[in-house]
CSV table of C-alpha atoms and ligand atoms in Angstrom, one decimal:
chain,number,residue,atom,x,y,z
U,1,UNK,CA,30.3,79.4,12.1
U,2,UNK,CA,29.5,81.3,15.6
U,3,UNK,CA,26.3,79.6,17.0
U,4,UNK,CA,24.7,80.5,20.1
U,5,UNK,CA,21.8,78.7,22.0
U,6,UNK,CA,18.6,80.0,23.6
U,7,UNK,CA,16.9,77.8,26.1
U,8,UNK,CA,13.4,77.7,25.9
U,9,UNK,CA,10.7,76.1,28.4
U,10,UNK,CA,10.6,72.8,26.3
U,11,UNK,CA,12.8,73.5,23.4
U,12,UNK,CA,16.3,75.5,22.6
U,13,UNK,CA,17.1,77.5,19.5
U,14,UNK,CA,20.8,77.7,17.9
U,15,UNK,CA,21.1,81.6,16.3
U,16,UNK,CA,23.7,81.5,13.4
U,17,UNK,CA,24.1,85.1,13.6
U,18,UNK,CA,25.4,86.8,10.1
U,19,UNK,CA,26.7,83.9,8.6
U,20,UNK,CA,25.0,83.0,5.4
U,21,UNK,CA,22.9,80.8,3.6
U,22,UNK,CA,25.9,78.8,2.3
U,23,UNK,CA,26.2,77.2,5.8
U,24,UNK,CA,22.6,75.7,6.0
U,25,UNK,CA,24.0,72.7,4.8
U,26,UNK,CA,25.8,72.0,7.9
U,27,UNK,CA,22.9,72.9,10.1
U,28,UNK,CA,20.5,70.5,7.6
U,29,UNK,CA,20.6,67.4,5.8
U,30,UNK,CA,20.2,69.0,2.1
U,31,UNK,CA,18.1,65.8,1.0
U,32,UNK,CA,15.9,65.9,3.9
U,33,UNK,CA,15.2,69.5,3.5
U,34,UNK,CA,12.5,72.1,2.0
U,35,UNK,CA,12.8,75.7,1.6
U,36,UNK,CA,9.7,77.7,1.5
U,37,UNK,CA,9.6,81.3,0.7
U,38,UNK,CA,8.1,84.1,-2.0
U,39,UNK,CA,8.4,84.9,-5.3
U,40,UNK,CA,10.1,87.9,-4.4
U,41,UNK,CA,12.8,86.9,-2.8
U,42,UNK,CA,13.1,83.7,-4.6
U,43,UNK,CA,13.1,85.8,-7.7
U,44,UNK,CA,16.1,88.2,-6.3
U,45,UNK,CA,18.3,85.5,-5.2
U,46,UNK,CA,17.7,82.1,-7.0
U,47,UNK,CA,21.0,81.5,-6.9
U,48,UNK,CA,21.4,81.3,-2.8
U,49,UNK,CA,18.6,78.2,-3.4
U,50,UNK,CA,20.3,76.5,-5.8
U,51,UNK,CA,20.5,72.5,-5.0
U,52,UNK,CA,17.5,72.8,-2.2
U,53,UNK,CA,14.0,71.6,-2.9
U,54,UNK,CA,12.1,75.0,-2.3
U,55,UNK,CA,8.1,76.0,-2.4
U,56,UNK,CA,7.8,79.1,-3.9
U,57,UNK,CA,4.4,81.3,-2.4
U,58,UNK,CA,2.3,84.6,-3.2
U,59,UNK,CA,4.2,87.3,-1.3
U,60,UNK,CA,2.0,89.7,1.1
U,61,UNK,CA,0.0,89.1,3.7
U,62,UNK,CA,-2.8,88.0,2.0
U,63,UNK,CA,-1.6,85.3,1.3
U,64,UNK,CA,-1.0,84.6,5.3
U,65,UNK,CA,-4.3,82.2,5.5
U,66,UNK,CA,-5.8,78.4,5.4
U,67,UNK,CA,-5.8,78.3,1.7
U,68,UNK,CA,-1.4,79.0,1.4
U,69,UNK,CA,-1.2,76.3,4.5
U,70,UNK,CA,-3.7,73.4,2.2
U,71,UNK,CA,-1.4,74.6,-0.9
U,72,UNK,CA,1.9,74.3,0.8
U,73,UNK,CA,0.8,70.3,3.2
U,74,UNK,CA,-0.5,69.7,-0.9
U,75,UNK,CA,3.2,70.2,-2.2
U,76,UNK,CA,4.6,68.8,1.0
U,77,UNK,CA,2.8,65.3,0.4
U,78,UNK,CA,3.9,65.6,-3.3
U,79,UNK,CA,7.0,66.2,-2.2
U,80,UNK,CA,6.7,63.1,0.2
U,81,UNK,CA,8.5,65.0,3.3
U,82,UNK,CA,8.1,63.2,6.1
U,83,UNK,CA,8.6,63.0,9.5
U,84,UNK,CA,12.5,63.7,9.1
U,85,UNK,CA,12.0,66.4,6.7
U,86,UNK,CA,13.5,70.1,8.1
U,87,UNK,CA,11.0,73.0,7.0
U,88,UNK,CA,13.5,76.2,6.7
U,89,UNK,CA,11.1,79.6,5.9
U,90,UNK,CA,13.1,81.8,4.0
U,91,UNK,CA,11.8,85.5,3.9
U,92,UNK,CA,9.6,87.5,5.9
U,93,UNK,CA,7.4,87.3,8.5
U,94,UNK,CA,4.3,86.0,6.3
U,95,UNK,CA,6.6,83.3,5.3
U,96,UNK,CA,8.2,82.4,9.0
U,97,UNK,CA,4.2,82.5,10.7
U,98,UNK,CA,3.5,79.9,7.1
U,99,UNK,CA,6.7,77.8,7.7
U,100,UNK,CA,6.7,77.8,11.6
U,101,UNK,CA,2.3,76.9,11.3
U,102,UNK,CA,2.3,74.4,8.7
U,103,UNK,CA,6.1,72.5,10.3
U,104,UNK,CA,4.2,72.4,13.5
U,105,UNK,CA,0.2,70.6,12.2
U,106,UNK,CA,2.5,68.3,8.9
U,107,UNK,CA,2.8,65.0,10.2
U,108,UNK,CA,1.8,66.4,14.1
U,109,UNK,CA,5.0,68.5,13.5
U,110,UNK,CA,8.5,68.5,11.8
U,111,UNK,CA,12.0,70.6,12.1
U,112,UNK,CA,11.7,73.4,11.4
U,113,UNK,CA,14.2,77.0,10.9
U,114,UNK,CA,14.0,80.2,9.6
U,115,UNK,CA,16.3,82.3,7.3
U,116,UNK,CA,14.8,86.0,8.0
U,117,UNK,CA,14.7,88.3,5.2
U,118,UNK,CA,13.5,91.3,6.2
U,119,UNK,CA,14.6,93.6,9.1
U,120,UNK,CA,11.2,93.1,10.8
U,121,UNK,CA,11.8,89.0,10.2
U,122,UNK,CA,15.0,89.3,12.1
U,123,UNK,CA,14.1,91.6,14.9
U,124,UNK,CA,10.7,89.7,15.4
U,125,UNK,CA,9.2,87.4,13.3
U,126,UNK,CA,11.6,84.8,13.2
U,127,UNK,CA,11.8,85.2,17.2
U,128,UNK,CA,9.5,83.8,19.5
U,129,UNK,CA,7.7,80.6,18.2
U,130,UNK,CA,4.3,82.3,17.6
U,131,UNK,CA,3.7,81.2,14.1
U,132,UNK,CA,0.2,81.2,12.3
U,133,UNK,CA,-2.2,82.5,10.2
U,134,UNK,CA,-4.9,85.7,9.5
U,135,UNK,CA,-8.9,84.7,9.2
U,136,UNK,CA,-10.4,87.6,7.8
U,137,UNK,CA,-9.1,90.7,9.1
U,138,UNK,CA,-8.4,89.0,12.4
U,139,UNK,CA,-4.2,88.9,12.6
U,140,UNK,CA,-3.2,85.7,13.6
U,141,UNK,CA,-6.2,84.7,14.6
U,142,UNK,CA,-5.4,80.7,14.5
U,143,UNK,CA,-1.5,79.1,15.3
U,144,UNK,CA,0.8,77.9,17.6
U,145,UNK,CA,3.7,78.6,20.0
U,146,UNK,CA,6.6,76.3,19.3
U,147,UNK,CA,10.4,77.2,19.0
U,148,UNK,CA,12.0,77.5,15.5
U,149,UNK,CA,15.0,74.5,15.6
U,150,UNK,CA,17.5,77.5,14.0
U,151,UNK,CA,17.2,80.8,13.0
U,152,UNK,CA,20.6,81.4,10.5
U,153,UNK,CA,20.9,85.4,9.9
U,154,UNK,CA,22.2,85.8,6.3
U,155,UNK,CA,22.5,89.6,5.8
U,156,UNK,CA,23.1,89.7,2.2
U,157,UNK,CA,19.3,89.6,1.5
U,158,UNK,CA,18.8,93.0,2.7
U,159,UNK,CA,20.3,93.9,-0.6
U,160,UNK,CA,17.0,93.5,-2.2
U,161,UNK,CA,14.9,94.9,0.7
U,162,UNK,CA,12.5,98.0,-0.7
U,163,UNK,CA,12.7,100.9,1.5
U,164,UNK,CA,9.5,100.6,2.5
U,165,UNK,CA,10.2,97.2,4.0
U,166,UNK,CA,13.2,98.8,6.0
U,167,UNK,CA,10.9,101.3,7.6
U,168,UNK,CA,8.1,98.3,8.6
U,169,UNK,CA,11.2,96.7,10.5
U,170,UNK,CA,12.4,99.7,11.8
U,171,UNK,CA,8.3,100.1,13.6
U,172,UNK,CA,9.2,96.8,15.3
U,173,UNK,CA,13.1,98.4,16.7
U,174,UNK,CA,11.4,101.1,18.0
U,175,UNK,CA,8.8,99.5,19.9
U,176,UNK,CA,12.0,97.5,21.3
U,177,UNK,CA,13.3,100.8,22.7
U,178,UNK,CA,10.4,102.2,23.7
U,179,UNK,CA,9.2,99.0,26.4
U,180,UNK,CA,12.7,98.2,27.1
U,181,UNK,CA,15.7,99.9,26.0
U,182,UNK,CA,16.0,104.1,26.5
U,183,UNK,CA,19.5,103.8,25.4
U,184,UNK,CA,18.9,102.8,21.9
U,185,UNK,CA,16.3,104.8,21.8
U,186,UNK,CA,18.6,107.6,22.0
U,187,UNK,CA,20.5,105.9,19.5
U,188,UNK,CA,17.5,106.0,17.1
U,189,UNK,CA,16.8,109.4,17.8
U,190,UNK,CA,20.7,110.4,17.0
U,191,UNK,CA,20.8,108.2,13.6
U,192,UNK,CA,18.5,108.0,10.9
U,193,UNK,CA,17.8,105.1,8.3
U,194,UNK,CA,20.4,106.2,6.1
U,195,UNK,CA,23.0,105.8,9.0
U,196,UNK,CA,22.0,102.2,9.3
U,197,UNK,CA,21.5,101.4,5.5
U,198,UNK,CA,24.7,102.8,4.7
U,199,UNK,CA,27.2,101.1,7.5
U,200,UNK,CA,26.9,97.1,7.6
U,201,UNK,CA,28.3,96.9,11.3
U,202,UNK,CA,25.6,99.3,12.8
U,203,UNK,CA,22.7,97.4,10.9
U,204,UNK,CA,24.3,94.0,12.1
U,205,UNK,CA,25.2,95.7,15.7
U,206,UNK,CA,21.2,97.3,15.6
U,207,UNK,CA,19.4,93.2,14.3
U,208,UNK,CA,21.6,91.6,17.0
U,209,UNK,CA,20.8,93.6,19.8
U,210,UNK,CA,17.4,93.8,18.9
U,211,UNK,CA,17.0,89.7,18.5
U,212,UNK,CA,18.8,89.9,21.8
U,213,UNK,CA,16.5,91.6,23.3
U,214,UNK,CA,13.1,90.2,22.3
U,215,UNK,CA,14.9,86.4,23.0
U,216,UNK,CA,15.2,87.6,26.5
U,217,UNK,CA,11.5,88.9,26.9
U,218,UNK,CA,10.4,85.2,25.4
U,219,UNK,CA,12.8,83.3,27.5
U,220,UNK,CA,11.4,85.1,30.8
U,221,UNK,CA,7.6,84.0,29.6
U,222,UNK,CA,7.3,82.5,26.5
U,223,UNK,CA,3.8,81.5,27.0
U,224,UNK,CA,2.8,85.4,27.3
U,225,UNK,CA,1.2,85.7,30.9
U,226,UNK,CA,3.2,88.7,31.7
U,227,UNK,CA,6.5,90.5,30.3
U,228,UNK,CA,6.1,89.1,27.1
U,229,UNK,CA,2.8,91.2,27.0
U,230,UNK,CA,4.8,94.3,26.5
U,231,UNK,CA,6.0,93.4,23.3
U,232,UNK,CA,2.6,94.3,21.8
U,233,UNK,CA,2.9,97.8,22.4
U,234,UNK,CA,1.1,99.5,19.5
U,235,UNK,CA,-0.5,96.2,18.2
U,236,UNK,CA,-3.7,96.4,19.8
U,237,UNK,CA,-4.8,99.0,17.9
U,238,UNK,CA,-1.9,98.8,15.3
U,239,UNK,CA,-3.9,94.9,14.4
U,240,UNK,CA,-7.4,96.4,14.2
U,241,UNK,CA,-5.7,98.7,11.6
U,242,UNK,CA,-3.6,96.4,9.7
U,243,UNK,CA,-5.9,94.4,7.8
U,244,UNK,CA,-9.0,96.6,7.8
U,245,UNK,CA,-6.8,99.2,6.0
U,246,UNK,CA,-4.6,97.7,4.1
U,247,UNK,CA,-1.8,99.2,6.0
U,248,UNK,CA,1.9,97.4,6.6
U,249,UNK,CA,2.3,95.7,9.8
U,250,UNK,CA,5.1,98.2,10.1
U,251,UNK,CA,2.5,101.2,9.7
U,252,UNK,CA,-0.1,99.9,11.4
U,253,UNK,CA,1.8,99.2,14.8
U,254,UNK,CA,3.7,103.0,14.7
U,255,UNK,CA,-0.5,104.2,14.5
U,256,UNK,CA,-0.9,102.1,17.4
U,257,UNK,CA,2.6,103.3,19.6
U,258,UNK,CA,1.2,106.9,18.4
U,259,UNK,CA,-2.7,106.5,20.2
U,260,UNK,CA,-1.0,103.9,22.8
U,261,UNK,CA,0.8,107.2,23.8
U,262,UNK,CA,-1.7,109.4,23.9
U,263,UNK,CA,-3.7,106.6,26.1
U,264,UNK,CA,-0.6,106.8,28.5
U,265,UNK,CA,-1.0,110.2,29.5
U,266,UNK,CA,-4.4,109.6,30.6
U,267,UNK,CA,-3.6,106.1,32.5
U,268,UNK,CA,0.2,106.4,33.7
U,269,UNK,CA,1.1,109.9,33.1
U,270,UNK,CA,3.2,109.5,30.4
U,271,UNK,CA,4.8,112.8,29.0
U,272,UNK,CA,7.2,112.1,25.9
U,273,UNK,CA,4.6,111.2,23.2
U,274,UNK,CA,6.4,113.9,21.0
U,275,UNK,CA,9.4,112.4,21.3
U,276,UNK,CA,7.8,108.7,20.6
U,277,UNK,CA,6.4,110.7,17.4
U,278,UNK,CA,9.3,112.5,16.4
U,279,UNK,CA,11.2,109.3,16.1
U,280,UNK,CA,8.4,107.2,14.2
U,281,UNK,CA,8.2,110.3,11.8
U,282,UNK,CA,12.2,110.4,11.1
U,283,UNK,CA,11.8,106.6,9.9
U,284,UNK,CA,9.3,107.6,7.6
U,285,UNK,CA,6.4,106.0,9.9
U,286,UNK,CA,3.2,107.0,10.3
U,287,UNK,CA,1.6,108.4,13.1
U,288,UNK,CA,-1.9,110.1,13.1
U,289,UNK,CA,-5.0,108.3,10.9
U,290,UNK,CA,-8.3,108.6,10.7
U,291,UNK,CA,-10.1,105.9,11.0
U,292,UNK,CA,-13.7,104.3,11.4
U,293,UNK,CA,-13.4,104.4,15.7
U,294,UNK,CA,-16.9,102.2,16.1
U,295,UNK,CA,-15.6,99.5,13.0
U,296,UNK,CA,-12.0,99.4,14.4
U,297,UNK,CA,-13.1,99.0,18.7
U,298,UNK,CA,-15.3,96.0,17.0
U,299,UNK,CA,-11.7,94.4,15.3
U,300,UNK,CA,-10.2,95.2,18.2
U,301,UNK,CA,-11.9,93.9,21.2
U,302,UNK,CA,-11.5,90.4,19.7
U,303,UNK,CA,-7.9,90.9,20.2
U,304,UNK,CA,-6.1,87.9,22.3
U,305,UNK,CA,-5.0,90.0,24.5
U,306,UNK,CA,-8.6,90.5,26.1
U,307,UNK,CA,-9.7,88.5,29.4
U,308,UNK,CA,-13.7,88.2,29.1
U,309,UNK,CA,-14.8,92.2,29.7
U,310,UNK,CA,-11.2,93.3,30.4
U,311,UNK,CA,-8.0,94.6,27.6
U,312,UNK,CA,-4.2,94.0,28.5
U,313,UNK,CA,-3.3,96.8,27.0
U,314,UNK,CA,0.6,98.2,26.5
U,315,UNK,CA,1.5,101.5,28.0
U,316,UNK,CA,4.2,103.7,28.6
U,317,UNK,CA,5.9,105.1,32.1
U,318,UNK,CA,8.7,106.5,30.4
U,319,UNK,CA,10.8,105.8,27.1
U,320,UNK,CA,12.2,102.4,28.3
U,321,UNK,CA,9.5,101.2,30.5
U,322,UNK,CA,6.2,99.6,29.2
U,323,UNK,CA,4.1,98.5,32.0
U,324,UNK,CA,0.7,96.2,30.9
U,325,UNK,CA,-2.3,98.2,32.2
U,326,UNK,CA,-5.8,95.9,32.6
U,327,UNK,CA,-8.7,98.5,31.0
U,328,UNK,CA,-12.3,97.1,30.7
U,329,UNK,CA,-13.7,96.9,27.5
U,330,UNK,CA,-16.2,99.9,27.8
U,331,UNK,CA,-13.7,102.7,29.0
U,332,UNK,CA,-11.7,101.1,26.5
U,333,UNK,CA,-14.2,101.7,24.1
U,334,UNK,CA,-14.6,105.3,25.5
U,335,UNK,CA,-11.1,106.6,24.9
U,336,UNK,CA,-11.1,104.8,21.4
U,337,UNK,CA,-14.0,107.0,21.1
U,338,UNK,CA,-11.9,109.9,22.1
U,339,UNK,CA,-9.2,109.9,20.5
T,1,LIG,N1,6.9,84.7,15.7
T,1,LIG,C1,6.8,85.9,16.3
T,1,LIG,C2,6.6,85.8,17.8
T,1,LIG,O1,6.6,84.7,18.3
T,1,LIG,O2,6.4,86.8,18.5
């Protein structure tokens, strides 16, 4: 089992990278242990939690809110975990943010690991230590930054993965290459979906160099004061959108690269938006919507990453290079108006 560890400012992860849910029992005491994940995957691969005591939630974000976090500290008490117990999320991101929240307020906090499901999970969610919960259509309104113990990669549970799930992961890559990485941008640009779906080493090549990648930009700042800004590129908007429209995270983020684009050319000069867009459309990702600009500036200017009258908002140079640009709220307001 090839571990590797990532040193945080006051904690370290171990990544088991594509190894498989059969080793968690050397990474966790199995009677000290408690799986928590969805009915869908629990459903699609009861055997891999066989022998674990497992909650089983409501899949979809919905379900990403105080109510699932009373539920699951309910069954945990039930359960008697205590202050040796290991919480391991097993799924997506709506099941790492439950996990990660509820292992960090149990008890004033627990072990915890993750076991990523989705492509999105293992490029992002499960990366980071950001872990909470939506209050109304605020995302993530309410949670914490603390480091998962272990995140163990177990690609087998892509087998089940609708392709519509593969394409809401596939938002998150992109926004990788576009702050960070023109090379595999290119790379995206060559291949298509298919090209990953269908050959198991560049899917596994594609997850590891995107975990890579966003470990790096967390290690630098993990408490988000600078670089780690850029890794909301598209979400400012892409956030406003999500839950107002009942759009994926994966959709709603490659609507917010799109205008986040367009808003570069006025602020930095940017000049590839159609390549930007002719990516997002090959991975079957949206791009233009319309939307209610007045209701959506209103979501949006409650976004963290606002400073009293000011936006942090993620822009391009060039494919490769996000740079944080501070906007005030009114011209913000202006170009939303514009777009
Ligand atoms: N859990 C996701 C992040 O920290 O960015």
């Amino acid at each position: 089992m090839t571990k590797r560890t990532y040193k945080f400012s006051n904690a370290s992860t171990d990544f088991y990278l594509a190894n498989g849910i059969s080793h968690l029992k050397k990474i966790t005491d199995i009677k000290a242990t408690v799986l928590i994940t969805d009915e869908h995957v629990y459903k699609a691969h009861a055997k891999r939690f066989k022998g674990w005591d497992t909650i089983v939630l409501k899949p979809g974000e919905e379900f990403k809110i105080q109510e699932t976090v009373d539920a699951v500290v309910e069954q945990l008490i039930a359960m008697e975990a205590d202050r040796k117990t290991t919480l391991v999320g097993v799924g997506g991101g709506v099941i790492t943010d439950i996990t990660g929240y509820v292992a960090s307020v149990y008890m004033r906090g627990l072990r915890f690991g993750f076991i990523p499901t989705t492509v999105l999970a293992l490029v992002d969610a499960s990366i980071g230590g950001k872990n909470g919960i939506d209050v109304g259509v605020y995302k993530n309104m309410v949670g914490v930054i603390r480091q998962p113990a272990f995140i163990l990669h177990d690609m087998g549970f892509l087998n089940s993965l609708p392709q519509v799930e593969w394409e809401n992961g596939f938002a998150e890559i992109i926004k990788h290459a576009c702050i960070k990485d023109a090379k595999m941008f290119a790379e995206l640009e060559k291949n298509s979906l298919k090209t990953y779906q269908g050959r198991q080493k560049s899917i596994c090549e594609l997850i590891q160099r995107n975990a890579l990648l966003k470990t790096k930009v967390v290690q630098k700042d993990e408490f988000e004061n600078g670089e780690r800004r850029l890794l909301n590129f598209g979400h400012t908007l892409g956030h406003a959108l999500e839950n107002q429209y009942e759009l994926s995270h994966g959709q709603a983020i490659a609507i917010g690269m799109t205008y986040a684009c367009h808003i570069s050319e006025q602020l930095t000069g940017f000049k590839q938006t159609e390549k930007v867009i002719s990516v997002l459309e090959k991975y079957n990702l949206p791009t233009y919507a319309a939307f209610d600009k007045q209701k959506v500036f209103n979501v949006l200017k409650m976004d963290k990453k606002r400073e009293k009258k000011e936006m942090n908002y993620v822009l391009l140079e060039k494919i490769g290079k996000g740079v944080v640009k501070s906007i005030s709220l009114k011209q913000l307001e202006k170009i939303i108006q514009d777009l």
